[in-house]
PDB file of C-alpha atoms and ligand atoms in Angstrom:
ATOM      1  CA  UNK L   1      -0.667  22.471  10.606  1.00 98.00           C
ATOM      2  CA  UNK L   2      -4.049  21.691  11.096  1.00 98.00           C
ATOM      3  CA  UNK L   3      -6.453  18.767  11.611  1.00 98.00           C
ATOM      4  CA  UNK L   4      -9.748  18.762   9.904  1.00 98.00           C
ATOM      5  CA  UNK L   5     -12.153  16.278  10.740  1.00 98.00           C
ATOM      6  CA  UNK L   6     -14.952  16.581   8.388  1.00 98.00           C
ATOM      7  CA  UNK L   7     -15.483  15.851   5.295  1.00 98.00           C
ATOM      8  CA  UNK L   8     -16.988  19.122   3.466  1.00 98.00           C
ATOM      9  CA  UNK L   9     -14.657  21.945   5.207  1.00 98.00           C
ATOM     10  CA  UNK L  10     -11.470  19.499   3.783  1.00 99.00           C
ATOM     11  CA  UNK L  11     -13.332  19.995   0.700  1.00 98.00           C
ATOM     12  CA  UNK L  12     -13.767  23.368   0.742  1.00 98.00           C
ATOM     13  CA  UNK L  13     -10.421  24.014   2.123  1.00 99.00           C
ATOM     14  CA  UNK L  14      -8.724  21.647  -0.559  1.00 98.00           C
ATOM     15  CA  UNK L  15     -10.937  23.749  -3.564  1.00 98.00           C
ATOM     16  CA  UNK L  16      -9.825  26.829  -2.320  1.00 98.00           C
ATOM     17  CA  UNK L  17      -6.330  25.999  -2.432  1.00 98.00           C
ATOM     18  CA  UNK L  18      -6.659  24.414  -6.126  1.00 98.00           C
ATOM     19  CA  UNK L  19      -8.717  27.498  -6.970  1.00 98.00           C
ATOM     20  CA  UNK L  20      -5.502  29.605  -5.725  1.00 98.00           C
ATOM     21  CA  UNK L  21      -2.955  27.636  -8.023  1.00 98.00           C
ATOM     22  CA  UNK L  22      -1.955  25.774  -5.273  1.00 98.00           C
ATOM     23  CA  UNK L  23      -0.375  21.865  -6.175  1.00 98.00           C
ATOM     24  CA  UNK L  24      -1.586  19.808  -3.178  1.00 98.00           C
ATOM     25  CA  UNK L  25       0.118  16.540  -2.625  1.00 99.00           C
ATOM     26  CA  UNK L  26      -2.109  13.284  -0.970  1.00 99.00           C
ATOM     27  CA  UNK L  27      -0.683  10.675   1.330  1.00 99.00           C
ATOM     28  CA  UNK L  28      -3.571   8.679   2.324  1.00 98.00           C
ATOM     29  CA  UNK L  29      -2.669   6.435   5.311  1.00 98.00           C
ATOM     30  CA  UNK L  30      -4.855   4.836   7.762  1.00 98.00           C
ATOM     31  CA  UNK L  31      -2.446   6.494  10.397  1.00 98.00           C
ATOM     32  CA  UNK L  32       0.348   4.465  12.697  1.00 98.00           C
ATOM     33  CA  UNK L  33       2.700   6.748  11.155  1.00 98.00           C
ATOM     34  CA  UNK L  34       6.235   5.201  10.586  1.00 98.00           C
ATOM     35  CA  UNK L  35       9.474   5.914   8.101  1.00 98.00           C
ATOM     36  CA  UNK L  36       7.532   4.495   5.096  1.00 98.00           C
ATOM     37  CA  UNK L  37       4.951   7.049   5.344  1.00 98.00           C
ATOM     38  CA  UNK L  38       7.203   9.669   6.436  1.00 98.00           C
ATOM     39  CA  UNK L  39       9.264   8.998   3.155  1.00 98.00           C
ATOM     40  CA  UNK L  40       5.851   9.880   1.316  1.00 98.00           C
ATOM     41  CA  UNK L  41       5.269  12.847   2.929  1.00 98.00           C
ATOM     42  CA  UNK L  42       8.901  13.911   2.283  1.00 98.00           C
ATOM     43  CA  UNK L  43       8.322  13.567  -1.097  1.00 98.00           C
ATOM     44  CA  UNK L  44       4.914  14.901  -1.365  1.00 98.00           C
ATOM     45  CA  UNK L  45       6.435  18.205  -0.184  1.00 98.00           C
ATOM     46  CA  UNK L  46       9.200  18.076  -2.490  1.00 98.00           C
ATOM     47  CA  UNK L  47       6.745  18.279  -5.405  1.00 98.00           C
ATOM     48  CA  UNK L  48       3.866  20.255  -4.203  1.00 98.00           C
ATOM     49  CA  UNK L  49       2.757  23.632  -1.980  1.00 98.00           C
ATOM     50  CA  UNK L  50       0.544  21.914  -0.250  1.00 98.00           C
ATOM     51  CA  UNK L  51       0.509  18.090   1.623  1.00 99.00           C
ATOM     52  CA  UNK L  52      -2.645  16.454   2.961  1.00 99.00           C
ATOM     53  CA  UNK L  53      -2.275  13.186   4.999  1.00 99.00           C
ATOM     54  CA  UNK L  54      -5.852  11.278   5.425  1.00 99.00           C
ATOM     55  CA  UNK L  55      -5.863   9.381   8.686  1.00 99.00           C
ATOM     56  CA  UNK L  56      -8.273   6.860   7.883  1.00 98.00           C
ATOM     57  CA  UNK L  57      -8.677   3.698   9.465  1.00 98.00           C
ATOM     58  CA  UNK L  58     -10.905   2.451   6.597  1.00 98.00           C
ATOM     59  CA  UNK L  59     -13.858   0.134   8.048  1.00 98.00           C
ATOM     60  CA  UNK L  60     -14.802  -0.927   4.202  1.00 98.00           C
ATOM     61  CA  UNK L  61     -11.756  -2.569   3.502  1.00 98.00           C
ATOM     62  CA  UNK L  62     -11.629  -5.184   6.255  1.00 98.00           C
ATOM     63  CA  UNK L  63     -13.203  -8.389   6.419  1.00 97.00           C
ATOM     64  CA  UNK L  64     -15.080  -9.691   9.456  1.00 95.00           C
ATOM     65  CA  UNK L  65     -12.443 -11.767  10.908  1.00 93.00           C
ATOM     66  CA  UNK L  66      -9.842  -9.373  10.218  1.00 96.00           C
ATOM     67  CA  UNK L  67      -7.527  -6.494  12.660  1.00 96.00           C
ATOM     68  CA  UNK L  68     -10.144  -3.862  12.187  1.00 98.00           C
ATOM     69  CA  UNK L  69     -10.673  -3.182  15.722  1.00 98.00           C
ATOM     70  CA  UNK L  70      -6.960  -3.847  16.924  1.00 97.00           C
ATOM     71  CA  UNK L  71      -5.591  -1.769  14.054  1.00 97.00           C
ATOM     72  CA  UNK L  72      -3.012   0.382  15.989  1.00 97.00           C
ATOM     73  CA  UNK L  73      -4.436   4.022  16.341  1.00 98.00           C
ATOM     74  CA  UNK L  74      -1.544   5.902  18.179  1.00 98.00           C
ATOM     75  CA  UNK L  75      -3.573   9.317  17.105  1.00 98.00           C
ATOM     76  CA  UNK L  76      -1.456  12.116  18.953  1.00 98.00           C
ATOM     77  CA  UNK L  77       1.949  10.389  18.172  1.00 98.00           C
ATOM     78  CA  UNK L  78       0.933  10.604  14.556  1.00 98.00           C
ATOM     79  CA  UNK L  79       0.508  13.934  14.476  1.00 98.00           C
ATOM     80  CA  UNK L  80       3.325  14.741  16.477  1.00 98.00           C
ATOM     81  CA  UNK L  81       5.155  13.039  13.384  1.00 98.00           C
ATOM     82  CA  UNK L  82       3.256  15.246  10.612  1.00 98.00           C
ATOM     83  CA  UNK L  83       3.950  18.076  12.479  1.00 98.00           C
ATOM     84  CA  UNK L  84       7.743  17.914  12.895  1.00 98.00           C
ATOM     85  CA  UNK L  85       7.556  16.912   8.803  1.00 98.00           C
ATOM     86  CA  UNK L  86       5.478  19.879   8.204  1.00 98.00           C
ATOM     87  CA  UNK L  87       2.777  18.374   6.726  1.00 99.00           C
ATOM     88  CA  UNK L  88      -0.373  21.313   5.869  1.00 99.00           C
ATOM     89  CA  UNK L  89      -3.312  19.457   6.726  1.00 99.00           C
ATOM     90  CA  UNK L  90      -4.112  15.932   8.267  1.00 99.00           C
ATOM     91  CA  UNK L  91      -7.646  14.778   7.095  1.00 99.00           C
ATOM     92  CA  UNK L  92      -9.246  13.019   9.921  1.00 98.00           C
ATOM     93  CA  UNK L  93     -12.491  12.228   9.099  1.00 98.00           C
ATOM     94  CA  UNK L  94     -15.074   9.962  11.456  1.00 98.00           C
ATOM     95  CA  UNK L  95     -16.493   6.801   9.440  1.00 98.00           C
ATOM     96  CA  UNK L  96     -19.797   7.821  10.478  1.00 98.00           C
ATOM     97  CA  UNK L  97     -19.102  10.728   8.218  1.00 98.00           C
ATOM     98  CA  UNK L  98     -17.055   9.158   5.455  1.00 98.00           C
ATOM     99  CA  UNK L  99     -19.805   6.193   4.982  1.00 98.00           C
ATOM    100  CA  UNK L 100     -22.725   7.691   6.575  1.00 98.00           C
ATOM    101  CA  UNK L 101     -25.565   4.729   7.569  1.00 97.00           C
ATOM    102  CA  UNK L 102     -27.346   5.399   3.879  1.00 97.00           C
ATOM    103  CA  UNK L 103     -24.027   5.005   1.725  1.00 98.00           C
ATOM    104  CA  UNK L 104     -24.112   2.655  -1.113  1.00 98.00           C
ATOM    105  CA  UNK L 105     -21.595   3.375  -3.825  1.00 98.00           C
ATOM    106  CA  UNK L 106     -18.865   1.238  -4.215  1.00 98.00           C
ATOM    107  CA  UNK L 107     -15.917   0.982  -6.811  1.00 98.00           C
ATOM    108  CA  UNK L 108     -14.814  -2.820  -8.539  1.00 98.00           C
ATOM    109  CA  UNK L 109     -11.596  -2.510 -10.581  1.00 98.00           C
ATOM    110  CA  UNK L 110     -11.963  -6.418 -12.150  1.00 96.00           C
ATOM    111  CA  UNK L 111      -9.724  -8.880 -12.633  1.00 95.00           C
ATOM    112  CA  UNK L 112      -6.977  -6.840 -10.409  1.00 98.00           C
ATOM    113  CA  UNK L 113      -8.750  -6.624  -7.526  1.00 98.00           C
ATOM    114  CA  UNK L 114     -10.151 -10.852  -7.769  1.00 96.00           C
ATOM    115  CA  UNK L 115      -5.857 -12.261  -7.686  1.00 98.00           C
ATOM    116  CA  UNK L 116      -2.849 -12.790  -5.431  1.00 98.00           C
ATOM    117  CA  UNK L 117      -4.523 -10.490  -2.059  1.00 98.00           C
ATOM    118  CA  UNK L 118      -7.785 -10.540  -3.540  1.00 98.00           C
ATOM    119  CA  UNK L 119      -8.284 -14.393  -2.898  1.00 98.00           C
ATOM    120  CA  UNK L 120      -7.904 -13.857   0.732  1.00 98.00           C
ATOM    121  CA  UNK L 121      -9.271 -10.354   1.696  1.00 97.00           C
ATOM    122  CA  UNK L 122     -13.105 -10.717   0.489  1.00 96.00           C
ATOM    123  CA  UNK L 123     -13.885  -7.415  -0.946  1.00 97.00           C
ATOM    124  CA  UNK L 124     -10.751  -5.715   0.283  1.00 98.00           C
ATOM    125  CA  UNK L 125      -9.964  -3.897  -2.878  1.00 98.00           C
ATOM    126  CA  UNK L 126     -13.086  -2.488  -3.238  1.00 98.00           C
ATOM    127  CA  UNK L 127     -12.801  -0.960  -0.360  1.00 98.00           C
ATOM    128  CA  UNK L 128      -9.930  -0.126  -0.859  1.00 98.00           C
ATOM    129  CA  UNK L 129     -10.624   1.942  -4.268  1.00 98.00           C
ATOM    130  CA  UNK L 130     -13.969   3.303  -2.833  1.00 98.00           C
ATOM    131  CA  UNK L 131     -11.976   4.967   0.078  1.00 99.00           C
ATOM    132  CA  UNK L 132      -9.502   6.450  -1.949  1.00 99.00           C
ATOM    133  CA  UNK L 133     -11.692   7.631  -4.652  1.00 98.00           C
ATOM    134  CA  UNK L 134     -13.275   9.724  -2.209  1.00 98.00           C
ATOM    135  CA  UNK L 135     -10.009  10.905  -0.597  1.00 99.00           C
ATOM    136  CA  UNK L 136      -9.330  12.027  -4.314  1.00 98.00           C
ATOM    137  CA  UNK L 137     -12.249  14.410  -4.596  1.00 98.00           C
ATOM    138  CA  UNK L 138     -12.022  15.465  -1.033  1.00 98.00           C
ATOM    139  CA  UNK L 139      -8.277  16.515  -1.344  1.00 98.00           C
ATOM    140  CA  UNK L 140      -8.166  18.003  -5.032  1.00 98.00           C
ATOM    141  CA  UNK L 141      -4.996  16.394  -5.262  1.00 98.00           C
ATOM    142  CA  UNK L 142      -2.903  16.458  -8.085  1.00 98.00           C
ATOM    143  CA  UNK L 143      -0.182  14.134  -7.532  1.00 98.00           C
ATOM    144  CA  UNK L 144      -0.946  11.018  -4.350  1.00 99.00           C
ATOM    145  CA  UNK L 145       1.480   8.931  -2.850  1.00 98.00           C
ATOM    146  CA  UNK L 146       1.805   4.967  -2.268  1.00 98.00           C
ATOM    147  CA  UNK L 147       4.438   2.616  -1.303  1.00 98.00           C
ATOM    148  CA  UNK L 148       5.049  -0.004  -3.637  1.00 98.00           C
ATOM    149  CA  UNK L 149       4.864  -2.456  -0.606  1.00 98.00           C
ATOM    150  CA  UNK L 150       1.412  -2.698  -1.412  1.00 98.00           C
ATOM    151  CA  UNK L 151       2.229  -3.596  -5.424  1.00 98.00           C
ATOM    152  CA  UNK L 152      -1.732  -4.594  -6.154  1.00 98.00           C
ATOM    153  CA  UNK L 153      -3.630  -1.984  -4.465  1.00 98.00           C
ATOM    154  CA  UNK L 154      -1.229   0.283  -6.505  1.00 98.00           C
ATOM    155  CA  UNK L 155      -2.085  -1.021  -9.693  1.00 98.00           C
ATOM    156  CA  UNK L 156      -5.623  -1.074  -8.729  1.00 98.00           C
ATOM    157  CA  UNK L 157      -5.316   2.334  -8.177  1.00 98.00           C
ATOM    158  CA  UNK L 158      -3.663   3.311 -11.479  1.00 98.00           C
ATOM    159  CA  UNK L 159      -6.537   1.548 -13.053  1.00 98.00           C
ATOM    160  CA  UNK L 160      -8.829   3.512 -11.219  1.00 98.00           C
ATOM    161  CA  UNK L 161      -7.636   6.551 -12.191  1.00 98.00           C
ATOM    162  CA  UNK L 162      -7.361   5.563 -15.730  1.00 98.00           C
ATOM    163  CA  UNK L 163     -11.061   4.187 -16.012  1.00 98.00           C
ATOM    164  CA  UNK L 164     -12.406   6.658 -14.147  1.00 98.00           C
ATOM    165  CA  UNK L 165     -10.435  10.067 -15.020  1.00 98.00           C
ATOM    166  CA  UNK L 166      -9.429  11.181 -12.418  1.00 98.00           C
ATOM    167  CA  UNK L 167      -7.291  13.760 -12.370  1.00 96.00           C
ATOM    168  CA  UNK L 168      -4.710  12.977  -9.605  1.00 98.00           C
ATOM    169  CA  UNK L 169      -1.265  11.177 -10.509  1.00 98.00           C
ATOM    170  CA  UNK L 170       0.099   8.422  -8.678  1.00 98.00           C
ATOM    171  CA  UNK L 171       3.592   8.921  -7.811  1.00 98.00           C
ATOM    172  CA  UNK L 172       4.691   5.258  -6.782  1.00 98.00           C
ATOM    173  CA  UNK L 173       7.125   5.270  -3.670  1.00 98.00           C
ATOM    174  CA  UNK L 174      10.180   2.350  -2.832  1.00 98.00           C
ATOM    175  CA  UNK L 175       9.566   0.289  -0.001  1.00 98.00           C
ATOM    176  CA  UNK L 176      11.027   1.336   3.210  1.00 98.00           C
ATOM    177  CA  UNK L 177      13.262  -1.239   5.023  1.00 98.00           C
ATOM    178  CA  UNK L 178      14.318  -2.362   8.641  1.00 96.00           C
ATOM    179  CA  UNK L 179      18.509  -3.430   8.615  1.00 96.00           C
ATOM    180  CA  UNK L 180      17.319  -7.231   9.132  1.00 96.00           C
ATOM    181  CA  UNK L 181      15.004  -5.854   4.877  1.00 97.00           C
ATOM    182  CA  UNK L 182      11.980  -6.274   6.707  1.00 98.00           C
ATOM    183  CA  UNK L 183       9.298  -4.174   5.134  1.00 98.00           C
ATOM    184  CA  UNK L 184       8.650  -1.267   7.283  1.00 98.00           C
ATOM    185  CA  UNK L 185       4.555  -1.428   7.895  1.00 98.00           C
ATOM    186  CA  UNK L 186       1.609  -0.593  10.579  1.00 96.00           C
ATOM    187  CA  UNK L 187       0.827  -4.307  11.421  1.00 96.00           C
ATOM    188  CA  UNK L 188       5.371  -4.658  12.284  1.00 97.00           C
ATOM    189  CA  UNK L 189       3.800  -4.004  15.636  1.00 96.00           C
ATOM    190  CA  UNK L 190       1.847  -6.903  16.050  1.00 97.00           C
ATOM    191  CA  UNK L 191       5.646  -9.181  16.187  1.00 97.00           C
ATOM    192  CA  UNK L 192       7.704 -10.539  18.766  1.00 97.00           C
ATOM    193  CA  UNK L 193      11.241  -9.731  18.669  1.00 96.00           C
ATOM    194  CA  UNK L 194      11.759 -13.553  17.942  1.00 97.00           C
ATOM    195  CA  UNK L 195       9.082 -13.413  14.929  1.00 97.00           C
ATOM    196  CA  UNK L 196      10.532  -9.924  13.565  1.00 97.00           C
ATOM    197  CA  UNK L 197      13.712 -11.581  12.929  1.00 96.00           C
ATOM    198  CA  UNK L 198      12.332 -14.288  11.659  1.00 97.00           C
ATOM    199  CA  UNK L 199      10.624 -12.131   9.386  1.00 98.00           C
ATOM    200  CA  UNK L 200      13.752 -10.645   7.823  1.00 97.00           C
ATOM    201  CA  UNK L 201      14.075 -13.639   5.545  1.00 97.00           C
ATOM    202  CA  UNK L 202      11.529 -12.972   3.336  1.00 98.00           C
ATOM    203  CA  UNK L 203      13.084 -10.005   1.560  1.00 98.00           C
ATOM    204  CA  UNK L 204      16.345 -12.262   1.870  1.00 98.00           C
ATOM    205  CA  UNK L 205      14.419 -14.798  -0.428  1.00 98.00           C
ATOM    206  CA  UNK L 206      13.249 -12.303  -2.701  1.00 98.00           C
ATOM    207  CA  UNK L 207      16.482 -10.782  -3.224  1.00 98.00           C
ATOM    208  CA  UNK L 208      17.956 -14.002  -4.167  1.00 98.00           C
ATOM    209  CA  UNK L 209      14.955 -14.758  -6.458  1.00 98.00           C
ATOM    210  CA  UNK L 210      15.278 -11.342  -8.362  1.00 98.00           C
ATOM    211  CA  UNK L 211      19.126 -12.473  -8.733  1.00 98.00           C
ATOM    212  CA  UNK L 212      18.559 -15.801 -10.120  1.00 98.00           C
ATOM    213  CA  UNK L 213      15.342 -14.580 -12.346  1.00 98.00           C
ATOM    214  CA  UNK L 214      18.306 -12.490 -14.368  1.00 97.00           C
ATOM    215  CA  UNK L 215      20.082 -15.696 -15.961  1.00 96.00           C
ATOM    216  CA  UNK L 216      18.016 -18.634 -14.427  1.00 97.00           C
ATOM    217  CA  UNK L 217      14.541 -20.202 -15.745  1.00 96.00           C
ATOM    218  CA  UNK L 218      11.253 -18.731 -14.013  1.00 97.00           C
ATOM    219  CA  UNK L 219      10.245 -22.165 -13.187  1.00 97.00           C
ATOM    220  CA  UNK L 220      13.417 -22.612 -11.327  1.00 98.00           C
ATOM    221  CA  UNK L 221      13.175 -19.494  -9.871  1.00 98.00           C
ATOM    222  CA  UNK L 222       9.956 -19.839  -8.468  1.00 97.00           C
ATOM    223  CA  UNK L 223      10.708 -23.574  -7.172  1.00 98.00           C
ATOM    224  CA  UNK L 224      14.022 -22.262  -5.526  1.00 98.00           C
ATOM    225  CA  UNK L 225      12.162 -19.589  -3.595  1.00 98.00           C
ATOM    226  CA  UNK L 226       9.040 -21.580  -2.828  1.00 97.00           C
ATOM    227  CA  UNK L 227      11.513 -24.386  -1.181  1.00 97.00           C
ATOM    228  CA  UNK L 228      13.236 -21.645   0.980  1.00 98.00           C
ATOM    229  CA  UNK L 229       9.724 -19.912   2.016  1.00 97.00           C
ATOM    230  CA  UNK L 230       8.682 -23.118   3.100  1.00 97.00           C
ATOM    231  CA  UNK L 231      11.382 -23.087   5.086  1.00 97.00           C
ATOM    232  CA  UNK L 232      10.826 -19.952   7.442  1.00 97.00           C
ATOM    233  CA  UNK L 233       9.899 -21.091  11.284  1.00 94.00           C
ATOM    234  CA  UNK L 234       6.354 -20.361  12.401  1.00 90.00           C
ATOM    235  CA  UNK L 235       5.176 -19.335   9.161  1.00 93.00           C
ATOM    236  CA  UNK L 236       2.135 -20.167   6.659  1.00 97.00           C
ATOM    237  CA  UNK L 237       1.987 -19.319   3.066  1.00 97.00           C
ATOM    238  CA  UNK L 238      -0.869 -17.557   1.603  1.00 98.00           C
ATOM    239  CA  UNK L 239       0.746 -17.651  -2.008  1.00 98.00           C
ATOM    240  CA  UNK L 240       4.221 -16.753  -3.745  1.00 98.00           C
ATOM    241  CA  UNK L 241       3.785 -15.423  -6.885  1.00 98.00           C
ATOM    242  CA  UNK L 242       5.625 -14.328  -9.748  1.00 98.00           C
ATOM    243  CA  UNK L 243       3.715 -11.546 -12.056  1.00 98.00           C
ATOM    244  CA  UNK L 244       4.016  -9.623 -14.935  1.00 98.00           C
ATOM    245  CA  UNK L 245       4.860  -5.744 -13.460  1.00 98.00           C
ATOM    246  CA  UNK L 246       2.306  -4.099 -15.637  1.00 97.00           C
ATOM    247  CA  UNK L 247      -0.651  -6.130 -15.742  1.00 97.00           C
ATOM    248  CA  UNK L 248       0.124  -8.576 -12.275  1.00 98.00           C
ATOM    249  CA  UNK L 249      -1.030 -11.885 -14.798  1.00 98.00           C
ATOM    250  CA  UNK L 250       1.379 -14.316 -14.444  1.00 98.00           C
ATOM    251  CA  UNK L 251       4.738 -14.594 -15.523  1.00 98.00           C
ATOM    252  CA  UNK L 252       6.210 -16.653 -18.301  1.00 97.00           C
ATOM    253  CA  UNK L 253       9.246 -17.515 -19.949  1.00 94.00           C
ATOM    254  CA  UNK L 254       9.273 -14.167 -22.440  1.00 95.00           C
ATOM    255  CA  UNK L 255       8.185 -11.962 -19.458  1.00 97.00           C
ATOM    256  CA  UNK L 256      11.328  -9.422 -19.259  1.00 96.00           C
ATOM    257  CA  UNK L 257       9.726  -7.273 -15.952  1.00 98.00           C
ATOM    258  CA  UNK L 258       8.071  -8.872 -13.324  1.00 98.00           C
ATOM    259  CA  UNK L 259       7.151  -8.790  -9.984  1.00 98.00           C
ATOM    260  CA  UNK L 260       7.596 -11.563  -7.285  1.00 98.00           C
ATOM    261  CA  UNK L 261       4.676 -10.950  -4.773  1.00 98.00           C
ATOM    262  CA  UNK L 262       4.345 -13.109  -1.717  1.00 98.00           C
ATOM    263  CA  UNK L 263       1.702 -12.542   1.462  1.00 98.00           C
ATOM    264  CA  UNK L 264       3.156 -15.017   4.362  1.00 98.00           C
ATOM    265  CA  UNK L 265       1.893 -15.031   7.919  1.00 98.00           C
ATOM    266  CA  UNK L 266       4.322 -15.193  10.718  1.00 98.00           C
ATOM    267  CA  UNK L 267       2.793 -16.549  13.539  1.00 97.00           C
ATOM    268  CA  UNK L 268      -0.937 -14.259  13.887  1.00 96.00           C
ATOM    269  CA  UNK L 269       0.323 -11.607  11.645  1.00 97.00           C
ATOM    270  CA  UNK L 270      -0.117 -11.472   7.901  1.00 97.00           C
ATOM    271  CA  UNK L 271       2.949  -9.164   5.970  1.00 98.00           C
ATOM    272  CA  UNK L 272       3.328  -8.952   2.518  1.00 98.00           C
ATOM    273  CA  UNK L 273       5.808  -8.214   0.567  1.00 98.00           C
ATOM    274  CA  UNK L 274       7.442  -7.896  -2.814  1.00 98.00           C
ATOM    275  CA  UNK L 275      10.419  -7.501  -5.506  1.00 98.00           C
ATOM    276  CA  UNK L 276      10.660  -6.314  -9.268  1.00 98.00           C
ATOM    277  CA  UNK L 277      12.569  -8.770 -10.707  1.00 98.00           C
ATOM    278  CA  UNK L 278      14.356  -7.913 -14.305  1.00 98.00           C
ATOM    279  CA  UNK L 279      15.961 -10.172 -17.145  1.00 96.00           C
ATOM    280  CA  UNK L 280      19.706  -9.352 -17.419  1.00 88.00           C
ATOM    281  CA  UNK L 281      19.796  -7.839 -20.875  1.00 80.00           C
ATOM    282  CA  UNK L 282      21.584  -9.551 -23.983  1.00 70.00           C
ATOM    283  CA  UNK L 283      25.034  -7.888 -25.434  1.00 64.00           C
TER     284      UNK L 283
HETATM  285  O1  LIG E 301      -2.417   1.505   2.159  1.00 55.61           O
HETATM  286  C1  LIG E 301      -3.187   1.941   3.034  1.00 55.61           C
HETATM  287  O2  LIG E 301      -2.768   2.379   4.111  1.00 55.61           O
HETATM  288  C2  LIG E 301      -4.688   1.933   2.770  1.00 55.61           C
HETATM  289  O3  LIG E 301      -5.062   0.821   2.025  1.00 55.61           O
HETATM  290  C3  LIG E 301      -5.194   3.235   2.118  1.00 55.61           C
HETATM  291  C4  LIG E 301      -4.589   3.433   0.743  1.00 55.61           C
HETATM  292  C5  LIG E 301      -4.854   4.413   3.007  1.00 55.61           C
HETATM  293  C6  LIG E 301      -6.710   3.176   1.945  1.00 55.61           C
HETATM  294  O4  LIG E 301      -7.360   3.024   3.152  1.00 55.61           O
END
């Protein structure tokens, strides 16, 4: 395995792979390595010769009152954990090289990127899809991997891909779960042992919701759910949402696939979550 930390010998290393026929697989992480990311590269290496994981801490897509700075950067445990899952390459650029002081080109995907997250996170998305664009070009990738955790930023990435050709597929990954459903992420750190529990209801209430959105009506879906959010000790709402899975606009009574997408702080740390949610078919 080795680490590369700049951005042109990835590049040329990546090309010269893709020049020898080589598949290369991206997992683009902004590092704190845990079983969600390790379930990408798993699968990365199942479908390519090569796997790239970008270690990234992403300046771009945090807003000035956000985590940027406490963003957990355990650097040598994370590479302990690519090496023992054989990863290739990690990509560990510096931002001063990434977004160098005279860098002004930035990506919008509309609409998506201006809902549900996008009313809280100024500009997040755009970061978001300027970062990875580049990781796309550095890494020659042909297929990249995301959790569906993050259900928005993977739609905005689809989109970008679509508007923009590029050539890399998305291959969308399940959400990876503590025993109590909790969705395994970077910022888990951040809880108590009293607030992780606590956290464990939210899948709990999405569960039931995808349940009842089988038989029951969306609006008593959503007001069932809401109720039982509201519920949840030390916790604050940023929104619970029901969307349509392909485009994220909202729900309505003839929507068959949706997704129920919720961003809820306990105590000082934000998670996010989500379900698909389908209509038991007719006999
Ligand atoms: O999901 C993440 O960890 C980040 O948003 C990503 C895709 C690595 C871009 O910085």
């Amino acid at each position: 395995m080795k680490v590369i930390k700049n951005v042109a010998q990835m590049q040329k290393i990546a090309s010269s792979h893709l020049k020898s026929g080589d598949e290369i697989g991206l997992v683009p992480t902004m590092g704190a390595l845990h079983e969600g990311h390790i379930s990408l590269i798993s699968q990365s290496e199942k479908n390519n010769d090569i796997t790239i994981v970008s270690i990234f801490v992403n300046p771009i897509q945090f807003g000035p009152n956000e985590d940027y700075l406490k963003y957990p950067r355990p650097i040598l445990k994370d590479i302990e954990i690519c090496r023992k899952n054989h990863v290739d390459y990690i990509f560990m650029p510096l931002v001063e090289n990434m977004f160098p002081a005279n860098y002004e080109t930035f990506i919008e995907v509309k609409t998506l990127q201006d809902i549900l997250c996008g009313l809280f996170r100024t500009n997040h998305f755009a970061g978001v899809a300027t970062v990875v664009a580049k990781l796309f070009n550095i890494s020659c990738a042909e297929r990249a991997y995301f959790g569906i955790k993050d259900f928005q930023q993977l739609k905005i990435i689809e989109k970008l891909i679509k508007d923009l050709n590029f050539r890399t597929k998305i291959v969308p990954c399940s959400i990876v779960r503590e025993r109590s459903g909790l969705a395994i992420s970077s910022r888990n750190s951040y809880l108590s042992v009293e607030e992780k529990n606590i956290s464990g209801n939210i899948y709990k209430i999405l569960k039931e919701a995808a349940e009842d959105f089988k038989t029951k009506d969306l609006n008593v879906v959503k007001r069932d759910a809401v109720n039982k959010f509201k519920k949840i000790p030390v916790s604050k709402i940023d929104y619970t949402e029901i969307v349509n899975f392909y485009d994220l606009s909202p729900a309505d009574k003839n929507t068959k696939k949706a997704v129920f997408t919720v961003a809820v702080w306990i105590g000082k740390t934000r998670l996010i979550d989500n379900t698909v949610m389908t209509k038991q078919s007719k006999l």
